[in-house]
XYZ file of C-alpha atoms in Angstrom:
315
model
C 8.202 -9.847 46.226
C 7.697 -8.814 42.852
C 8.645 -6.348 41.118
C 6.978 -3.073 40.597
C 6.815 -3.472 36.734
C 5.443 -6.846 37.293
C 2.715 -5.308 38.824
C 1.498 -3.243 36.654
C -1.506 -4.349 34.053
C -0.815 -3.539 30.297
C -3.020 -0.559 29.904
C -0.979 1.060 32.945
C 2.058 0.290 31.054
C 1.168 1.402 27.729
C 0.093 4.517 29.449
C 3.555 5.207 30.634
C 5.331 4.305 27.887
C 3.173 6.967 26.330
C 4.458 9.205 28.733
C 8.554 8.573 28.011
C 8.265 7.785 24.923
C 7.660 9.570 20.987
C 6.027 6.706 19.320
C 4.972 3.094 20.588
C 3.420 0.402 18.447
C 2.297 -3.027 18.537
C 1.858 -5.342 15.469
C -0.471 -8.798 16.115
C 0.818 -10.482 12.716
C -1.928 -13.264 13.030
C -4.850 -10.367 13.283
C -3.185 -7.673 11.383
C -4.172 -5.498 14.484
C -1.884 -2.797 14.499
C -1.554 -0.369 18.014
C -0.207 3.212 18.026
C 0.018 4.879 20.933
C -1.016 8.298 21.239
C 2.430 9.944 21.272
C 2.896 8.281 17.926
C -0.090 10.306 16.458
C 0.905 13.553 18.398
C 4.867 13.735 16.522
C 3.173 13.380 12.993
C 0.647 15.686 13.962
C -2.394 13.143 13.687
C -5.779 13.444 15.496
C -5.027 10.485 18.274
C -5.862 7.145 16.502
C -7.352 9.017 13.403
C -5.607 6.463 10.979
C -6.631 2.973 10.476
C -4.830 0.591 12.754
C -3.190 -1.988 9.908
C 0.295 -1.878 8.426
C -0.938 -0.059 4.956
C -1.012 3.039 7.176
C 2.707 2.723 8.023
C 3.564 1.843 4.517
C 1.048 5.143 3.436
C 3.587 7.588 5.396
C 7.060 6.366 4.565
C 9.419 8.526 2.129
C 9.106 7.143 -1.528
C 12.588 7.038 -1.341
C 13.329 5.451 1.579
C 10.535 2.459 1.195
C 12.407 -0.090 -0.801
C 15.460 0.328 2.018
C 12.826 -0.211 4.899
C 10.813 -2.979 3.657
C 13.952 -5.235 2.738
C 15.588 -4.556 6.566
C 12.030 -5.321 7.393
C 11.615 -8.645 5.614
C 15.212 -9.330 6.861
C 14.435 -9.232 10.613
C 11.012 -11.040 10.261
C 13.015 -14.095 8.625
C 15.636 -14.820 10.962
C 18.181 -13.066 8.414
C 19.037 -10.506 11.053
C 18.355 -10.502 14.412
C 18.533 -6.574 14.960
C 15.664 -4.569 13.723
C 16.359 -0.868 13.481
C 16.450 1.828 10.830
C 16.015 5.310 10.658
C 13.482 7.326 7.729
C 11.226 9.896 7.060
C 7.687 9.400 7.978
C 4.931 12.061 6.066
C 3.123 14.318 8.746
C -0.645 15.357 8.963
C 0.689 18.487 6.920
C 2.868 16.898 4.382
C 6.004 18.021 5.681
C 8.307 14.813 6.534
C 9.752 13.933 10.362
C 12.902 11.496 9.976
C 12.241 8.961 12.823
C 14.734 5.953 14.152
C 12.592 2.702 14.000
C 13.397 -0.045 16.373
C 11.333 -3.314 17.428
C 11.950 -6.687 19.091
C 9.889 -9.811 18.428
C 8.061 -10.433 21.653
C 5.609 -13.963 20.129
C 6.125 -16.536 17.458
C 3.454 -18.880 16.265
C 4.595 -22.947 16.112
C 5.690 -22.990 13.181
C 8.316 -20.128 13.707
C 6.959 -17.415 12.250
C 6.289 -13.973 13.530
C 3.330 -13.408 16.053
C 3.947 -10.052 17.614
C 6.044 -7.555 17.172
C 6.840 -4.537 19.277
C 8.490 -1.090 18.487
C 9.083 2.557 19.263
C 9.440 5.719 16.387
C 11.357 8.349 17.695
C 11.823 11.726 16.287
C 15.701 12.396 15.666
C 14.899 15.007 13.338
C 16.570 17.599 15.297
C 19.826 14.896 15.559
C 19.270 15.016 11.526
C 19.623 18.734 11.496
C 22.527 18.727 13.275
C 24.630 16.599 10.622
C 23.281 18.667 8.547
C 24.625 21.512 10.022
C 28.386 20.455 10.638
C 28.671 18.796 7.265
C 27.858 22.306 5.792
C 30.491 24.083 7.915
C 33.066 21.593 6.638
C 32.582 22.914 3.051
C 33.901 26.910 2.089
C 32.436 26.540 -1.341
C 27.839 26.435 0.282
C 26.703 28.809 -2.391
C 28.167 27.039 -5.572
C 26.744 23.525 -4.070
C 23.546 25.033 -3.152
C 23.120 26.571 -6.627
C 24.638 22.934 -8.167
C 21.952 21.350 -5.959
C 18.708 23.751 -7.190
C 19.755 22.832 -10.549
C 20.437 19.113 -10.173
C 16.874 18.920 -8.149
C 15.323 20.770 -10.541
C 16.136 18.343 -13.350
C 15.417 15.127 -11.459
C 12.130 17.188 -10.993
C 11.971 17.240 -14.532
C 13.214 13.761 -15.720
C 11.321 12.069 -12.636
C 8.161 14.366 -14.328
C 9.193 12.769 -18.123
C 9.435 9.070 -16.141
C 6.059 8.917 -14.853
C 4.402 10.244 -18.176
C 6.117 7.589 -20.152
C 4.872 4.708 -16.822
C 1.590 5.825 -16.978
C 1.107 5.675 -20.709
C 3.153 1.926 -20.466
C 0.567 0.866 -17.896
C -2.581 2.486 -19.212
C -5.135 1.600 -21.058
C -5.295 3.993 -23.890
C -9.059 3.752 -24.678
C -10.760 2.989 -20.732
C -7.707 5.514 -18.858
C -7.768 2.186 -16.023
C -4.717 0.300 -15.643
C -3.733 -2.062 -18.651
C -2.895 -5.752 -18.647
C 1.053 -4.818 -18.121
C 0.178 -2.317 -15.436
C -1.765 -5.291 -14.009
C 0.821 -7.602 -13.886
C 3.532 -5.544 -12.172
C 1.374 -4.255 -9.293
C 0.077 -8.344 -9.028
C 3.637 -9.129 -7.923
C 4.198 -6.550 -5.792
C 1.317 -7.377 -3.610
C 1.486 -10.204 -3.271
C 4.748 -10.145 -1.848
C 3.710 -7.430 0.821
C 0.209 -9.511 1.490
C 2.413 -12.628 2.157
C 4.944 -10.465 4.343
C 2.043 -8.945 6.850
C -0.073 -12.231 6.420
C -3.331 -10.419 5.163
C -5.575 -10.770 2.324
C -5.659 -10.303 -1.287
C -8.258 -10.989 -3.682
C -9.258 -10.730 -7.284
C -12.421 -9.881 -9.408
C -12.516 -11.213 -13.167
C -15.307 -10.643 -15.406
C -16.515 -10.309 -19.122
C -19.167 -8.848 -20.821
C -22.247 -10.988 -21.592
C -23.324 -10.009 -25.286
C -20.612 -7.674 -25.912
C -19.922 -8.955 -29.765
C -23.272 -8.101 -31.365
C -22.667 -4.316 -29.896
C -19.957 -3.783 -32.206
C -21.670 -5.824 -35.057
C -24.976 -3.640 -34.592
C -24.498 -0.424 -33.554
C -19.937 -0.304 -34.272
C -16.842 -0.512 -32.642
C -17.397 3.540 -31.671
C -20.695 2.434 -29.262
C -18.720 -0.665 -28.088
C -16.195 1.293 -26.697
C -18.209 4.118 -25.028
C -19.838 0.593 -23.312
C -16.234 -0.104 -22.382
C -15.844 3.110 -20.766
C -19.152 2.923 -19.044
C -17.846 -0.019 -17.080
C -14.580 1.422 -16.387
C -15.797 4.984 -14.978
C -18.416 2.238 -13.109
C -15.543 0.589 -11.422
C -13.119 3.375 -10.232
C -16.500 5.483 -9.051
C -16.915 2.404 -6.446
C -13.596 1.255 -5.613
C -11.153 2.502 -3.338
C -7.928 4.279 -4.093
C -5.665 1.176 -2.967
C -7.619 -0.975 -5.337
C -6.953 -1.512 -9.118
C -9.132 -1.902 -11.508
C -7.874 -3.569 -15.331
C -8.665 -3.844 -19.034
C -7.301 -7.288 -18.863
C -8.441 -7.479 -22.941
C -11.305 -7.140 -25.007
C -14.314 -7.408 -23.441
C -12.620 -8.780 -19.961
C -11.602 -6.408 -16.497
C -10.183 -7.613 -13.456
C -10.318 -5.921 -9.900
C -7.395 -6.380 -7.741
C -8.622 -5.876 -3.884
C -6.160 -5.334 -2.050
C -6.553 -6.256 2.234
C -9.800 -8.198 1.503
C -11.271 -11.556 2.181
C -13.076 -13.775 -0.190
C -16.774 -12.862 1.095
C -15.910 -8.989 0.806
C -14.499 -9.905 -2.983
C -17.413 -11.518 -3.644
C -20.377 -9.381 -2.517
C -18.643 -6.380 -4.173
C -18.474 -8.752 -7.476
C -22.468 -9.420 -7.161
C -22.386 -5.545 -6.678
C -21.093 -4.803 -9.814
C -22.871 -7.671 -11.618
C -26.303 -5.359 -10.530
C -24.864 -2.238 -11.224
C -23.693 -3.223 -14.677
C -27.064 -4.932 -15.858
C -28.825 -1.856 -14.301
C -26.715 0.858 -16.117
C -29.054 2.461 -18.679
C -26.138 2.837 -20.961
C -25.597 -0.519 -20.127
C -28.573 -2.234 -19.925
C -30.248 -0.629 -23.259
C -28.008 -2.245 -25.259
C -28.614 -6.103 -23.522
C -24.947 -6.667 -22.164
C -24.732 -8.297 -18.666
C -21.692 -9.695 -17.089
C -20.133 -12.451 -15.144
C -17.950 -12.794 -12.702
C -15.111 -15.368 -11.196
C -13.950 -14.330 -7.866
C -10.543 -16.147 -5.962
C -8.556 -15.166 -2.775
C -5.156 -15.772 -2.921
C -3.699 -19.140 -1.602
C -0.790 -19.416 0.720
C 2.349 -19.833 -1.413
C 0.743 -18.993 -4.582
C 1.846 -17.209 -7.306
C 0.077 -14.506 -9.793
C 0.103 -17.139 -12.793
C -1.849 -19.411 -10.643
C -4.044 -17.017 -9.169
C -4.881 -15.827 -12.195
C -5.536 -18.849 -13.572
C -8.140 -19.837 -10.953
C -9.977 -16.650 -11.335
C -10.302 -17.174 -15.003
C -11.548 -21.254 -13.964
C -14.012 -19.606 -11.041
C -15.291 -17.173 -14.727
């Protein structure tokens, strides 16, 4: 006779483990399909599936601090470099505040070649477990008002050099004249997706396009009406692209648009969007500048100096 649980359909036990459990979730690595049951959304504080069901949401909500660490037991497990997958983190909330959650997941499919099919996992909230340690590591120490005052202080000038950091980032990785992200900004952010794009098997794609008739602008009407054209493009592009997207100065006359999560057709009718857009500006098109437009998706294995390099051929 079998078994009760080998009775049951999936939806009956996905409804139970909703029932015993904080936080279930269900990764197709071939689809990018992520599932999340509904006591996941109800210990952040989420409307019930209110986020989108991909692993960018996961990566959204995880603790600046504690990404790097996650990611790298994460790549470890999905490579055979550990067989044990499980971590605990903070996790941001509907209202900002942060839950620390233990992580743990078993692969349940791999495809022929090896590789990761499915993956399976549960969040639960050990906050109050968190609190706890908190608590008796406190009552070991006599001197809590000195460290809490030494700790104000110290946070308060990490607040202050982390604040002196990211000005001196975002002027390295800005371009000064446009206020978009500059060739060097570019190529740091290049790497780092395509690392994570390769990890979760999705998509990645990139834009590259120059100005048609950009020269005689500056030789006509000067370099000050050439680069008000420059940032006509640029307020163009960030106006229509989404906040996980990046959008370069790659030099001169030249942008690139780094999509991130999407597939060559999706590249390529928002390039012929912006190829319209641009001819039609009036600040634009008054002055008889078009542009044009090379469009890739990134290749298995391949790295940014070759994707680059086909964009620039597709130009």
């Amino acid at each position: 006779m079998k078994s009760l649980l080998a009775q049951m359909d999936e939806k009956t036990i996905l409804a139970m483990l909703d029932l015993i459990a904080e936080g279930i979730w269900d990764w197709n690595a071939n689809t990018g399909y992520v599932y999340r049951s509904s006591g996941w959304y109800r210990m952040l504080g989420y409307d019930e599936h209110s986020l989108d069901n991909n692993v960018l949401t996961w990566e959204s909500i995880i603790h600046p601090d504690d990404f790097h660490n996650v990611m790298a037991h994460f790549d470890d497990f999905i490579t055979g470099k550990s067989n044990i997958y499980k971590i605990q983190y903070r996790c941001r909330k509907k209202d900002n505040d942060y839950l620390w959650i233990e992580d743990t997941a078993t692969i349940v499919t791999r495809n022929n070649d090896d590789s990761v099919a499915r993956i399976i996992g549960a969040h639960r909230d050990i906050s109050a477990e968190k609190l706890i340690e908190e608590r008796n590591l406190l009552e070991k120490h006599s001197l809590q008002e000195i460290i809490d005052r030494q700790t104000a202080e110290l946070n308060r000038t990490n607040k202050a050099l982390s604040e002196k950091v990211s000005a001196v980032e975002k002027v390295a990785n800005t371009d000064g004249l446009t206020n978009i992200s500059n060739r060097f900004g570019f190529e740091t952010k290049l790497n780092s997706e395509i690392a994570r794009v390769k990890r979760f098997n999705e998509s990645l794609s990139l834009i590259l396009f120059d100005l048609d008739n950009f020269k005689p602008v500056n030789d006509i009407y000067g370099h000050t009406r050439g680069d008000d054209l420059l940032c006509s493009v640029a307020n163009l592009l960030t106006s229509h692209l989404r906040e996980i997207d990046l959008p370069v100065r790659w030099g001169g006359d030249e942008f690139m648009i780094l999509l991130i999560n999407t597939p060559l057709i999706e590249a390529t009718n928002l390039a012929e969007k912006f190829r319209v857009m641009i001819a039609e500006h009036p600040d634009i098109n008054c002055l008889g500048v078009t542009a044009s437009f090379g469009v890739v998706c990134l290749n298995k294995d391949e790295d940014a100096k070759h994707f680059i390099i086909r964009a620039d051929n597709a130009l």
